[in-house]
Amino acid sequence: MSRARVLVVDDEQDIRDLLGVALARMELEAVPAETVDQARRLLGQQSFRLCLTDMRLPDGNGIQLVETIQQHYPGLPVAVITAYGNAQAAVDSLKAGAFDFVSKPLQLEDLRRLVDDALKLPGAGIPEVDGDGDRLIGDAPAMQQLRALISRVARSQAPLHISGESGTGKERVARLVHQRSARKDGPFVPVNCGAIPSELMESELFGHIKGAFTGALQDNEGLFRAAEGGTLFLDEVAELPLPMQVKLLRAIQERVVRPVGARDEQPVNVRIISATNLDLAQCVSEGRFRQDLYYRLNVVGVRTPALRQHPEDIPQLADYILEQIARQHHCSEVPLLTEGALRRLVAHPFPGNVRELENILERAVTLCEGSTISEQALQLQAVDPAAALASPSASPAPAATPSPAVQPTTNHEATDGGSLESRLQNVERQAIIEALEATRWNRTRAAEKLGLSFRQLRYKIRKLGIE
């Protein structure tokens, strides 16, 4: 069986030979190239599992090759060989789409780690991660763009920064990136930087040795070492005190940590994902966050959308959350929202985003009678449309239709087939029945025909008594 090929691009014969021997020991075949042009020709002639390229080449640089591979061979991971200590070159290569970088002089253990991680990457077109509890619910354009971005950034080892309002699922996004990455078999270690006392921060992150300080009764490996081979998620990273930011910067740049009380530094192999609901750039301008650390953490950026920016996903999100609540509380059936309750939710601005929606539904399930959640059970304050749209980041939510309880009824409506609500339900029931009959009662196809999700159609069938 032929060995997997690695394209090695470097104008120095000694480096090409060294990499060739090292890769052969890993049962890989090194295919050498001296220039960007030669590498491009080889890419068009052969298939490769990995590309290693020097930064400085006779006819260009490694970043140009990274861009070519990103455009024409997006499934091929490429790592850049940079001069020792040239942190800016490493950052530039990662921003261009490089999988990772390795510094000269080459250390064989670093090279083996990089190659192992690259070969673990899944191929292009792999299915969406859909594990319970770590899904992204919603079909709005904002959510589709977020899923696509997760797929792209998961193929890199670059530090990732997730910004977004509180309750928008930043940790869930971080977990999905980890699950789709080459590090998926390693640990995912989350830490809330705002919850650790400043005097314990260094010990918690980097560890300590026994006797390093009063109360250090045994060695502690620290969170960096606990995340070895995986992902360290630094939530609320803006809460880090300035002295700790300096030490974190060195750990990220040099990939080493020094436990409190230890003499020697220890190498670490982790991917850093950070998150905050604050504007880090503003924190930098105010002197509360180091600019150099900001640029190291924000190599790749992702923003989670606020719920008011995709209100069309609220019915699907509510359905999913209610299923989870029913499972946790061992309910015999999943509670259903009335049409009025659903309209009320869609019209709500949700300053607390998905977390607020979860809390509202948890409370409503407790208060509702039977398995139907009414508008009253939601216990929402009246929405002021002007206030809801006052926020510069808010996008207009669909206007709420008045609840049947307060909807005026004219004499014409009363004498012409009942209330407007019942007439609308009759029209809706007829449309659903016609779609079901046209598809031979195939609910999936009927939902597509009506422009609904399967869950929305199931909800309406049960509510309208069509079954």
Short mmCIF file of C-alpha atoms in Angstrom, two decimals:
data_model
loop_
_atom_site.label_atom_id
_atom_site.label_comp_id
_atom_site.label_asym_id
_atom_site.label_seq_id
_atom_site.Cartn_x
_atom_site.Cartn_y
_atom_site.Cartn_z
CA MET A 1 0.00 0.00 0.00
CA SER A 2 1.43 3.43 -0.97
CA ARG A 3 2.20 5.84 1.83
CA ALA A 4 0.37 9.14 2.28
CA ARG A 5 2.24 12.03 0.65
CA VAL A 6 3.33 15.29 2.28
CA LEU A 7 4.34 18.26 0.12
CA VAL A 8 7.50 19.82 1.60
CA VAL A 9 8.29 23.30 0.26
CA ASP A 10 11.64 24.82 1.24
CA ASP A 11 14.56 26.25 -0.73
CA GLU A 12 17.16 24.77 1.64
CA GLN A 13 18.27 21.24 0.76
CA ASP A 14 19.18 20.44 4.38
CA ILE A 15 15.68 21.28 5.61
CA ARG A 16 14.05 19.21 2.85
CA ASP A 17 16.29 16.25 3.69
CA LEU A 18 15.63 16.58 7.44
CA LEU A 19 11.87 16.70 6.92
CA GLY A 20 12.04 13.80 4.47
CA VAL A 21 13.78 11.57 7.03
CA ALA A 22 11.46 12.61 9.85
CA LEU A 23 8.33 11.99 7.76
CA ALA A 24 9.65 8.62 6.57
CA ARG A 25 9.89 7.54 10.21
CA MET A 26 6.19 8.40 10.47
CA GLU A 27 5.53 6.20 7.42
CA LEU A 28 4.83 9.20 5.21
CA GLU A 29 6.31 10.07 1.81
CA ALA A 30 7.85 13.53 1.47
CA VAL A 31 7.53 15.16 -1.98
CA PRO A 32 9.99 18.11 -2.16
CA ALA A 33 9.54 21.49 -3.87
CA GLU A 34 11.87 24.52 -3.84
CA THR A 35 9.55 27.31 -4.99
CA VAL A 36 5.93 28.44 -4.84
CA ASP A 37 5.56 27.80 -8.58
CA GLN A 38 6.91 24.25 -8.33
CA ALA A 39 4.63 23.54 -5.38
CA ARG A 40 1.60 24.74 -7.33
CA ARG A 41 2.46 22.42 -10.23
CA LEU A 42 2.82 19.43 -7.87
CA LEU A 43 -0.52 20.23 -6.24
CA GLY A 44 -2.16 19.97 -9.64
CA GLN A 45 -0.48 16.64 -10.41
CA GLN A 46 -0.72 14.67 -7.16
CA SER A 47 -2.89 14.39 -4.05
CA PHE A 48 -1.44 15.19 -0.62
CA ARG A 49 -2.52 14.73 3.00
CA LEU A 50 -0.47 17.68 4.29
CA CYS A 51 1.69 20.56 3.08
CA LEU A 52 4.68 21.97 4.98
CA THR A 53 6.02 25.22 3.59
CA ASP A 54 8.75 27.64 4.58
CA MET A 55 7.73 31.27 4.98
CA ARG A 56 10.47 32.75 2.75
CA LEU A 57 10.82 31.26 -0.73
CA PRO A 58 12.75 32.42 -3.82
CA ASP A 59 9.65 33.42 -5.82
CA GLY A 60 7.28 34.41 -3.03
CA ASN A 61 6.31 33.38 0.47
CA GLY A 62 4.47 30.67 2.32
CA ILE A 63 1.36 32.77 2.82
CA GLN A 64 0.85 32.95 -0.96
CA LEU A 65 0.90 29.15 -1.04
CA VAL A 66 -1.53 29.00 1.89
CA GLU A 67 -3.94 31.24 -0.04
CA THR A 68 -3.63 29.06 -3.16
CA ILE A 69 -4.41 25.92 -1.16
CA GLN A 70 -7.33 27.61 0.61
CA GLN A 71 -8.82 28.59 -2.75
CA HIS A 72 -8.23 25.43 -4.79
CA TYR A 73 -7.61 22.61 -2.26
CA PRO A 74 -9.61 23.61 0.87
CA GLY A 75 -9.49 20.09 2.32
CA LEU A 76 -5.67 20.08 2.46
CA PRO A 77 -4.12 21.26 5.76
CA VAL A 78 -1.02 23.42 5.32
CA ALA A 79 1.48 24.37 8.03
CA VAL A 80 4.04 27.16 7.78
CA ILE A 81 7.64 26.95 8.97
CA THR A 82 8.59 30.29 10.54
CA ALA A 83 11.76 31.76 11.99
CA TYR A 84 12.05 31.31 15.76
CA GLY A 85 10.39 34.14 17.65
CA ASN A 86 8.67 35.59 14.59
CA ALA A 87 5.25 35.68 16.22
CA GLN A 88 3.79 38.09 13.64
CA ALA A 89 4.62 35.72 10.76
CA ALA A 90 2.90 32.90 12.62
CA VAL A 91 -0.20 35.04 13.20
CA ASP A 92 -0.28 36.16 9.56
CA SER A 93 -0.08 32.57 8.33
CA LEU A 94 -2.93 31.49 10.63
CA LYS A 95 -5.07 34.43 9.49
CA ALA A 96 -4.47 33.37 5.88
CA GLY A 97 -5.88 29.93 6.68
CA ALA A 98 -2.88 27.84 7.72
CA PHE A 99 -3.66 24.82 9.86
CA ASP A 100 -0.71 25.50 12.17
CA PHE A 101 2.92 26.65 12.23
CA VAL A 102 6.23 25.26 13.45
CA SER A 103 9.30 27.33 14.34
CA LYS A 104 12.92 26.92 13.29
CA PRO A 105 15.06 25.26 14.48
CA LEU A 106 12.72 22.33 13.94
CA GLN A 107 12.03 20.15 16.97
CA LEU A 108 11.02 16.63 15.96
CA GLU A 109 8.48 16.31 18.78
CA ASP A 110 6.75 19.51 17.57
CA LEU A 111 6.75 18.22 14.01
CA ARG A 112 5.30 14.87 15.04
CA ARG A 113 2.55 16.58 17.03
CA LEU A 114 1.67 18.81 14.09
CA VAL A 115 1.59 15.91 11.62
CA ASP A 116 -0.48 13.74 13.95
CA ASP A 117 -3.03 16.52 14.43
CA ALA A 118 -3.21 17.26 10.71
CA LEU A 119 -3.82 13.63 9.76
CA LYS A 120 -6.69 13.43 12.25
CA LEU A 121 -8.60 16.15 10.44
CA PRO A 122 -11.87 14.93 8.86
CA GLY A 123 -12.27 15.31 5.13
CA ALA A 124 -14.30 17.97 3.39
CA GLY A 125 -18.05 17.53 3.37
CA ILE A 126 -18.35 15.71 6.70
CA PRO A 127 -21.81 15.77 8.28
CA GLU A 128 -22.89 18.37 10.81
CA VAL A 129 -22.15 17.51 14.43
CA ASP A 130 -25.55 16.78 15.89
CA GLY A 131 -24.95 15.51 19.39
CA ASP A 132 -27.74 16.17 21.86
CA GLY A 133 -26.98 19.26 23.92
CA ASP A 134 -24.37 20.59 21.48
CA ARG A 135 -26.54 21.41 18.49
CA LEU A 136 -27.16 24.75 16.86
CA ILE A 137 -30.91 25.02 16.44
CA GLY A 138 -32.29 27.30 13.73
CA ASP A 139 -32.44 27.70 9.96
CA ALA A 140 -32.20 31.51 9.71
CA PRO A 141 -29.40 32.88 7.48
CA ALA A 142 -27.48 34.03 10.56
CA MET A 143 -27.40 30.48 11.93
CA GLN A 144 -26.50 28.93 8.58
CA GLN A 145 -23.57 31.33 8.29
CA LEU A 146 -22.48 30.45 11.83
CA ARG A 147 -22.50 26.71 11.04
CA ALA A 148 -20.43 27.27 7.89
CA LEU A 149 -17.92 29.37 9.83
CA ILE A 150 -17.62 26.70 12.53
CA SER A 151 -16.78 24.11 9.86
CA ARG A 152 -14.01 26.34 8.48
CA VAL A 153 -12.37 27.39 11.74
CA ALA A 154 -12.47 23.84 13.12
CA ARG A 155 -9.87 22.82 10.54
CA SER A 156 -7.31 25.24 11.97
CA GLN A 157 -5.21 25.25 15.13
CA ALA A 158 -5.35 29.05 15.32
CA PRO A 159 -6.55 30.72 18.51
CA LEU A 160 -10.25 31.53 18.17
CA HIS A 161 -12.18 34.34 19.85
CA ILE A 162 -15.98 34.14 20.16
CA SER A 163 -17.83 37.35 20.87
CA GLY A 164 -21.53 37.88 21.44
CA GLU A 165 -24.13 38.88 23.97
CA SER A 166 -24.71 36.85 27.10
CA GLY A 167 -26.92 33.83 26.50
CA THR A 168 -26.16 33.42 22.77
CA GLY A 169 -24.37 30.07 23.13
CA LYS A 170 -20.68 30.97 22.97
CA GLU A 171 -19.60 27.87 24.90
CA ARG A 172 -21.79 25.69 22.69
CA VAL A 173 -20.02 27.11 19.62
CA ALA A 174 -16.64 26.42 21.25
CA ARG A 175 -17.63 22.80 21.92
CA LEU A 176 -18.78 22.34 18.32
CA VAL A 177 -15.47 23.69 17.01
CA HIS A 178 -13.65 21.22 19.29
CA GLN A 179 -15.85 18.30 18.18
CA ARG A 180 -15.21 19.00 14.51
CA SER A 181 -11.45 19.49 14.91
CA ALA A 182 -8.46 17.18 14.90
CA ARG A 183 -8.51 17.52 18.71
CA LYS A 184 -11.94 15.96 19.11
CA ASP A 185 -10.51 12.94 20.97
CA GLY A 186 -8.72 15.21 23.45
CA PRO A 187 -10.26 17.00 26.44
CA PHE A 188 -12.38 20.13 26.24
CA VAL A 189 -11.63 22.15 29.38
CA PRO A 190 -13.84 25.21 30.04
CA VAL A 191 -12.86 27.84 32.60
CA ASN A 192 -14.72 30.99 33.61
CA CYS A 193 -11.97 33.58 34.09
CA GLY A 194 -14.32 35.85 36.01
CA ALA A 195 -15.03 33.18 38.63
CA ILE A 196 -11.40 32.58 39.73
CA PRO A 197 -9.92 34.89 42.41
CA SER A 198 -7.02 36.88 40.95
CA GLU A 199 -4.56 35.53 43.55
CA LEU A 200 -5.33 31.94 42.45
CA MET A 201 -5.45 32.59 38.70
CA GLU A 202 -1.83 31.64 37.92
CA SER A 203 -2.02 28.44 39.95
CA GLU A 204 -5.33 27.43 38.37
CA LEU A 205 -4.14 27.97 34.80
CA PHE A 206 -0.50 26.90 34.98
CA GLY A 207 -0.49 24.63 38.04
CA HIS A 208 1.84 24.59 41.06
CA ILE A 209 4.24 22.25 42.81
CA LYS A 210 3.85 21.01 46.36
CA GLY A 211 4.98 23.62 48.90
CA ALA A 212 4.91 26.52 46.40
CA PHE A 213 2.74 28.52 48.78
CA THR A 214 0.77 28.06 51.99
CA GLY A 215 -1.90 25.44 51.38
CA ALA A 216 -0.15 23.84 48.38
CA LEU A 217 -0.19 20.36 49.91
CA GLN A 218 0.29 18.52 46.61
CA ASP A 219 1.20 19.13 42.97
CA ASN A 220 -1.49 20.61 40.72
CA GLU A 221 -1.11 20.20 36.97
CA GLY A 222 -3.24 23.27 36.10
CA LEU A 223 -5.88 23.75 33.42
CA PHE A 224 -3.38 24.12 30.56
CA ARG A 225 -1.93 20.69 31.29
CA ALA A 226 -5.39 19.24 31.90
CA ALA A 227 -6.32 20.30 28.34
CA GLU A 228 -3.20 18.67 26.80
CA GLY A 229 -3.96 17.49 23.27
CA GLY A 230 -7.36 19.21 23.34
CA THR A 231 -8.97 22.62 23.73
CA LEU A 232 -8.84 25.15 26.56
CA PHE A 233 -11.90 27.43 26.57
CA LEU A 234 -11.29 30.72 28.37
CA ASP A 235 -14.74 32.19 28.97
CA GLU A 236 -15.07 35.84 30.06
CA VAL A 237 -11.42 36.36 29.13
CA ALA A 238 -11.81 40.14 29.52
CA GLU A 239 -11.93 39.56 33.28
CA LEU A 240 -8.27 38.48 33.41
CA PRO A 241 -6.14 40.85 35.53
CA LEU A 242 -3.37 42.64 33.60
CA PRO A 243 -0.43 40.76 35.26
CA MET A 244 -2.06 37.46 34.29
CA GLN A 245 -2.53 38.67 30.71
CA VAL A 246 1.27 38.96 30.33
CA LYS A 247 1.79 35.36 31.42
CA LEU A 248 -1.05 34.09 29.24
CA LEU A 249 0.50 35.83 26.23
CA ARG A 250 3.80 34.01 26.76
CA ALA A 251 2.04 30.66 27.21
CA ILE A 252 0.23 31.11 23.89
CA GLN A 253 3.25 32.39 21.96
CA GLU A 254 5.85 29.94 23.25
CA ARG A 255 3.50 27.02 23.99
CA VAL A 256 5.02 26.51 27.41
CA VAL A 257 3.86 27.06 31.00
CA ARG A 258 5.76 27.38 34.26
CA PRO A 259 3.90 25.99 37.30
CA VAL A 260 4.05 28.22 40.38
CA GLY A 261 7.15 27.30 42.36
CA ALA A 262 8.78 25.35 39.50
CA ARG A 263 12.13 26.19 37.90
CA ASP A 264 11.54 24.75 34.46
CA GLU A 265 8.91 25.47 31.85
CA GLN A 266 6.76 22.63 30.53
CA PRO A 267 5.62 22.37 26.88
CA VAL A 268 1.87 22.32 26.28
CA ASN A 269 -0.16 21.35 23.23
CA VAL A 270 -3.57 23.02 23.47
CA ARG A 271 -5.78 25.13 21.24
CA ILE A 272 -7.02 28.30 22.89
CA ILE A 273 -10.62 29.39 22.37
CA SER A 274 -11.66 32.52 24.24
CA ALA A 275 -14.98 34.29 24.63
CA THR A 276 -16.49 37.41 26.15
CA ASN A 277 -19.68 39.43 25.97
CA LEU A 278 -17.66 42.65 26.15
CA ASP A 279 -16.03 44.53 23.27
CA LEU A 280 -12.38 43.48 23.60
CA ALA A 281 -11.22 46.22 21.22
CA GLN A 282 -12.85 48.79 23.48
CA CYS A 283 -11.23 47.15 26.53
CA VAL A 284 -7.87 47.60 24.76
CA SER A 285 -8.55 51.28 24.06
CA GLU A 286 -9.50 51.78 27.73
CA GLY A 287 -6.27 50.12 28.90
CA ARG A 288 -8.03 47.18 30.54
CA PHE A 289 -6.75 44.57 28.09
CA ARG A 290 -3.34 44.18 26.47
CA GLN A 291 -3.27 44.92 22.77
CA ASP A 292 -0.68 42.22 22.01
CA LEU A 293 -2.77 39.59 23.79
CA TYR A 294 -5.88 40.78 21.95
CA TYR A 295 -4.20 40.17 18.59
CA ARG A 296 -2.99 36.72 19.69
CA LEU A 297 -6.44 35.63 20.89
CA ASN A 298 -8.37 37.18 18.02
CA VAL A 299 -6.50 35.49 15.16
CA VAL A 300 -9.86 34.10 14.02
CA GLY A 301 -13.09 35.72 15.19
CA VAL A 302 -16.65 34.38 15.43
CA ARG A 303 -19.70 36.33 16.58
CA THR A 304 -22.81 34.57 17.88
CA PRO A 305 -26.02 36.34 16.76
CA ALA A 306 -28.50 37.73 19.27
CA LEU A 307 -31.86 35.95 19.30
CA ARG A 308 -33.66 39.12 18.17
CA GLN A 309 -31.59 38.93 14.97
CA HIS A 310 -33.19 35.59 14.00
CA PRO A 311 -36.67 35.56 15.59
CA GLU A 312 -37.93 33.16 12.91
CA ASP A 313 -36.01 30.43 14.76
CA ILE A 314 -37.91 30.94 18.03
CA PRO A 315 -40.65 28.33 17.29
CA GLN A 316 -38.04 25.68 16.51
CA LEU A 317 -35.91 26.64 19.51
CA ALA A 318 -38.93 26.59 21.81
CA ASP A 319 -39.97 23.16 20.54
CA TYR A 320 -36.46 21.79 21.16
CA ILE A 321 -36.21 23.33 24.64
CA LEU A 322 -39.62 21.99 25.64
CA GLU A 323 -38.54 18.49 24.54
CA GLN A 324 -35.47 18.79 26.77
CA ILE A 325 -37.54 20.02 29.72
CA ALA A 326 -40.04 17.19 29.27
CA ARG A 327 -37.21 14.64 29.26
CA GLN A 328 -35.59 16.12 32.38
CA HIS A 329 -38.87 16.21 34.29
CA HIS A 330 -40.03 12.80 32.99
CA CYS A 331 -43.23 14.29 31.53
CA SER A 332 -45.55 11.86 29.78
CA GLU A 333 -45.89 14.26 26.83
CA VAL A 334 -44.11 17.35 25.54
CA PRO A 335 -45.91 20.60 26.50
CA LEU A 336 -47.26 22.62 23.55
CA LEU A 337 -47.46 26.39 23.13
CA THR A 338 -50.75 27.94 22.06
CA GLU A 339 -50.67 30.15 18.97
CA GLY A 340 -51.02 33.21 21.20
CA ALA A 341 -48.11 32.14 23.37
CA LEU A 342 -45.94 31.50 20.33
CA ARG A 343 -46.75 34.90 18.84
CA ARG A 344 -45.93 36.49 22.19
CA LEU A 345 -42.52 34.80 22.27
CA VAL A 346 -41.69 35.84 18.71
CA ALA A 347 -42.53 39.46 19.55
CA HIS A 348 -40.40 39.49 22.71
CA PRO A 349 -36.98 41.27 22.33
CA PHE A 350 -35.10 38.70 24.49
CA PRO A 351 -32.31 40.80 26.00
CA GLY A 352 -31.12 37.57 27.66
CA ASN A 353 -31.23 35.66 24.35
CA VAL A 354 -31.59 31.85 24.32
CA ARG A 355 -30.82 31.54 28.02
CA GLU A 356 -33.78 33.83 28.76
CA LEU A 357 -36.00 31.73 26.47
CA GLU A 358 -34.98 28.61 28.39
CA ASN A 359 -35.83 30.25 31.73
CA ILE A 360 -39.22 31.49 30.46
CA LEU A 361 -40.21 28.05 29.19
CA GLU A 362 -38.96 26.29 32.34
CA ARG A 363 -41.17 28.58 34.43
CA ALA A 364 -44.12 28.22 32.03
CA VAL A 365 -44.00 24.42 32.19
CA THR A 366 -44.23 24.68 35.98
CA LEU A 367 -47.17 27.08 35.88
CA CYS A 368 -49.22 25.66 32.99
CA GLU A 369 -52.24 23.44 33.52
CA GLY A 370 -52.07 20.20 31.61
CA SER A 371 -49.76 20.03 28.61
CA THR A 372 -50.68 23.33 26.95
CA ILE A 373 -48.77 26.54 27.64
CA SER A 374 -50.91 29.64 27.33
CA GLU A 375 -49.78 33.21 26.85
CA GLN A 376 -50.58 33.92 30.49
CA ALA A 377 -48.29 31.10 31.68
CA LEU A 378 -45.31 32.81 30.01
CA GLN A 379 -45.65 35.76 32.42
CA LEU A 380 -43.96 38.20 30.02
CA GLN A 381 -44.04 41.93 30.47
CA ALA A 382 -45.76 43.96 27.74
CA VAL A 383 -43.32 44.76 24.93
CA ASP A 384 -42.73 48.39 23.99
CA PRO A 385 -41.93 48.22 20.24
CA ALA A 386 -40.05 51.54 20.33
CA ALA A 387 -37.85 50.36 23.20
CA ALA A 388 -37.27 46.99 21.56
CA LEU A 389 -35.94 48.69 18.43
CA ALA A 390 -33.94 51.35 20.27
CA SER A 391 -30.85 49.16 20.61
CA PRO A 392 -28.46 49.75 17.67
CA SER A 393 -27.78 46.01 17.43
CA ALA A 394 -31.42 45.04 17.47
CA SER A 395 -33.17 44.02 14.30
CA PRO A 396 -36.92 44.43 13.98
CA ALA A 397 -38.93 41.50 15.25
CA PRO A 398 -42.20 40.55 13.60
CA ALA A 399 -45.10 42.51 15.03
CA ALA A 400 -47.21 40.58 17.50
CA THR A 401 -50.77 39.76 16.55
CA PRO A 402 -53.21 40.59 19.38
CA SER A 403 -54.20 37.64 21.52
CA PRO A 404 -57.70 36.25 20.91
CA ALA A 405 -58.62 37.36 24.45
CA VAL A 406 -58.20 41.03 23.55
CA GLN A 407 -58.92 40.91 19.83
CA PRO A 408 -61.95 43.05 18.91
CA THR A 409 -64.76 41.24 17.15
CA THR A 410 -67.09 43.10 14.82
CA ASN A 411 -70.71 42.17 14.24
CA HIS A 412 -69.76 41.10 10.72
CA GLU A 413 -67.20 38.61 12.09
CA ALA A 414 -69.62 37.30 14.69
CA THR A 415 -72.27 36.54 12.10
CA ASP A 416 -69.93 35.25 9.39
CA GLY A 417 -68.39 32.03 10.60
CA GLY A 418 -67.31 32.91 14.14
CA SER A 419 -64.29 34.83 15.43
CA LEU A 420 -61.37 35.77 13.24
CA GLU A 421 -59.18 33.33 15.18
CA SER A 422 -61.41 30.36 14.44
CA ARG A 423 -61.73 31.34 10.78
CA LEU A 424 -57.95 31.54 10.44
CA GLN A 425 -57.63 28.14 12.07
CA ASN A 426 -60.11 26.69 9.59
CA VAL A 427 -58.10 28.08 6.67
CA GLU A 428 -54.88 26.73 8.20
CA ARG A 429 -56.41 23.31 8.87
CA GLN A 430 -57.65 23.06 5.28
CA ALA A 431 -54.25 24.03 3.85
CA ILE A 432 -52.48 21.41 5.97
CA ILE A 433 -54.97 18.68 5.06
CA GLU A 434 -54.60 19.47 1.35
CA ALA A 435 -50.79 19.30 1.63
CA LEU A 436 -50.96 15.99 3.52
CA GLU A 437 -53.33 14.48 0.98
CA ALA A 438 -51.18 15.68 -1.92
CA THR A 439 -48.13 13.95 -0.38
CA ARG A 440 -50.04 10.83 0.71
CA TRP A 441 -49.68 11.91 4.34
CA ASN A 442 -45.90 12.09 4.18
CA ARG A 443 -45.32 14.71 6.86
CA THR A 444 -41.79 15.55 5.83
CA ARG A 445 -42.81 16.34 2.24
CA ALA A 446 -45.95 18.13 3.41
CA ALA A 447 -43.87 20.37 5.68
CA GLU A 448 -41.60 21.26 2.75
CA LYS A 449 -44.65 22.00 0.60
CA LEU A 450 -46.05 24.34 3.26
CA GLY A 451 -42.71 26.01 3.99
CA LEU A 452 -42.67 24.72 7.59
CA SER A 453 -40.19 22.71 9.61
CA PHE A 454 -41.23 19.15 10.47
CA ARG A 455 -41.63 20.13 14.14
CA GLN A 456 -43.84 23.12 13.26
CA LEU A 457 -46.10 20.90 11.17
CA ARG A 458 -46.29 18.27 13.90
CA TYR A 459 -47.23 20.95 16.40
CA LYS A 460 -49.99 22.34 14.17
CA ILE A 461 -51.40 18.86 13.41
CA ARG A 462 -51.73 18.15 17.13
CA LYS A 463 -53.10 21.60 17.95
CA LEU A 464 -55.71 21.59 15.18
CA GLY A 465 -56.78 18.03 15.91
CA ILE A 466 -56.06 16.78 12.39
CA GLU A 467 -54.84 13.41 13.63
#
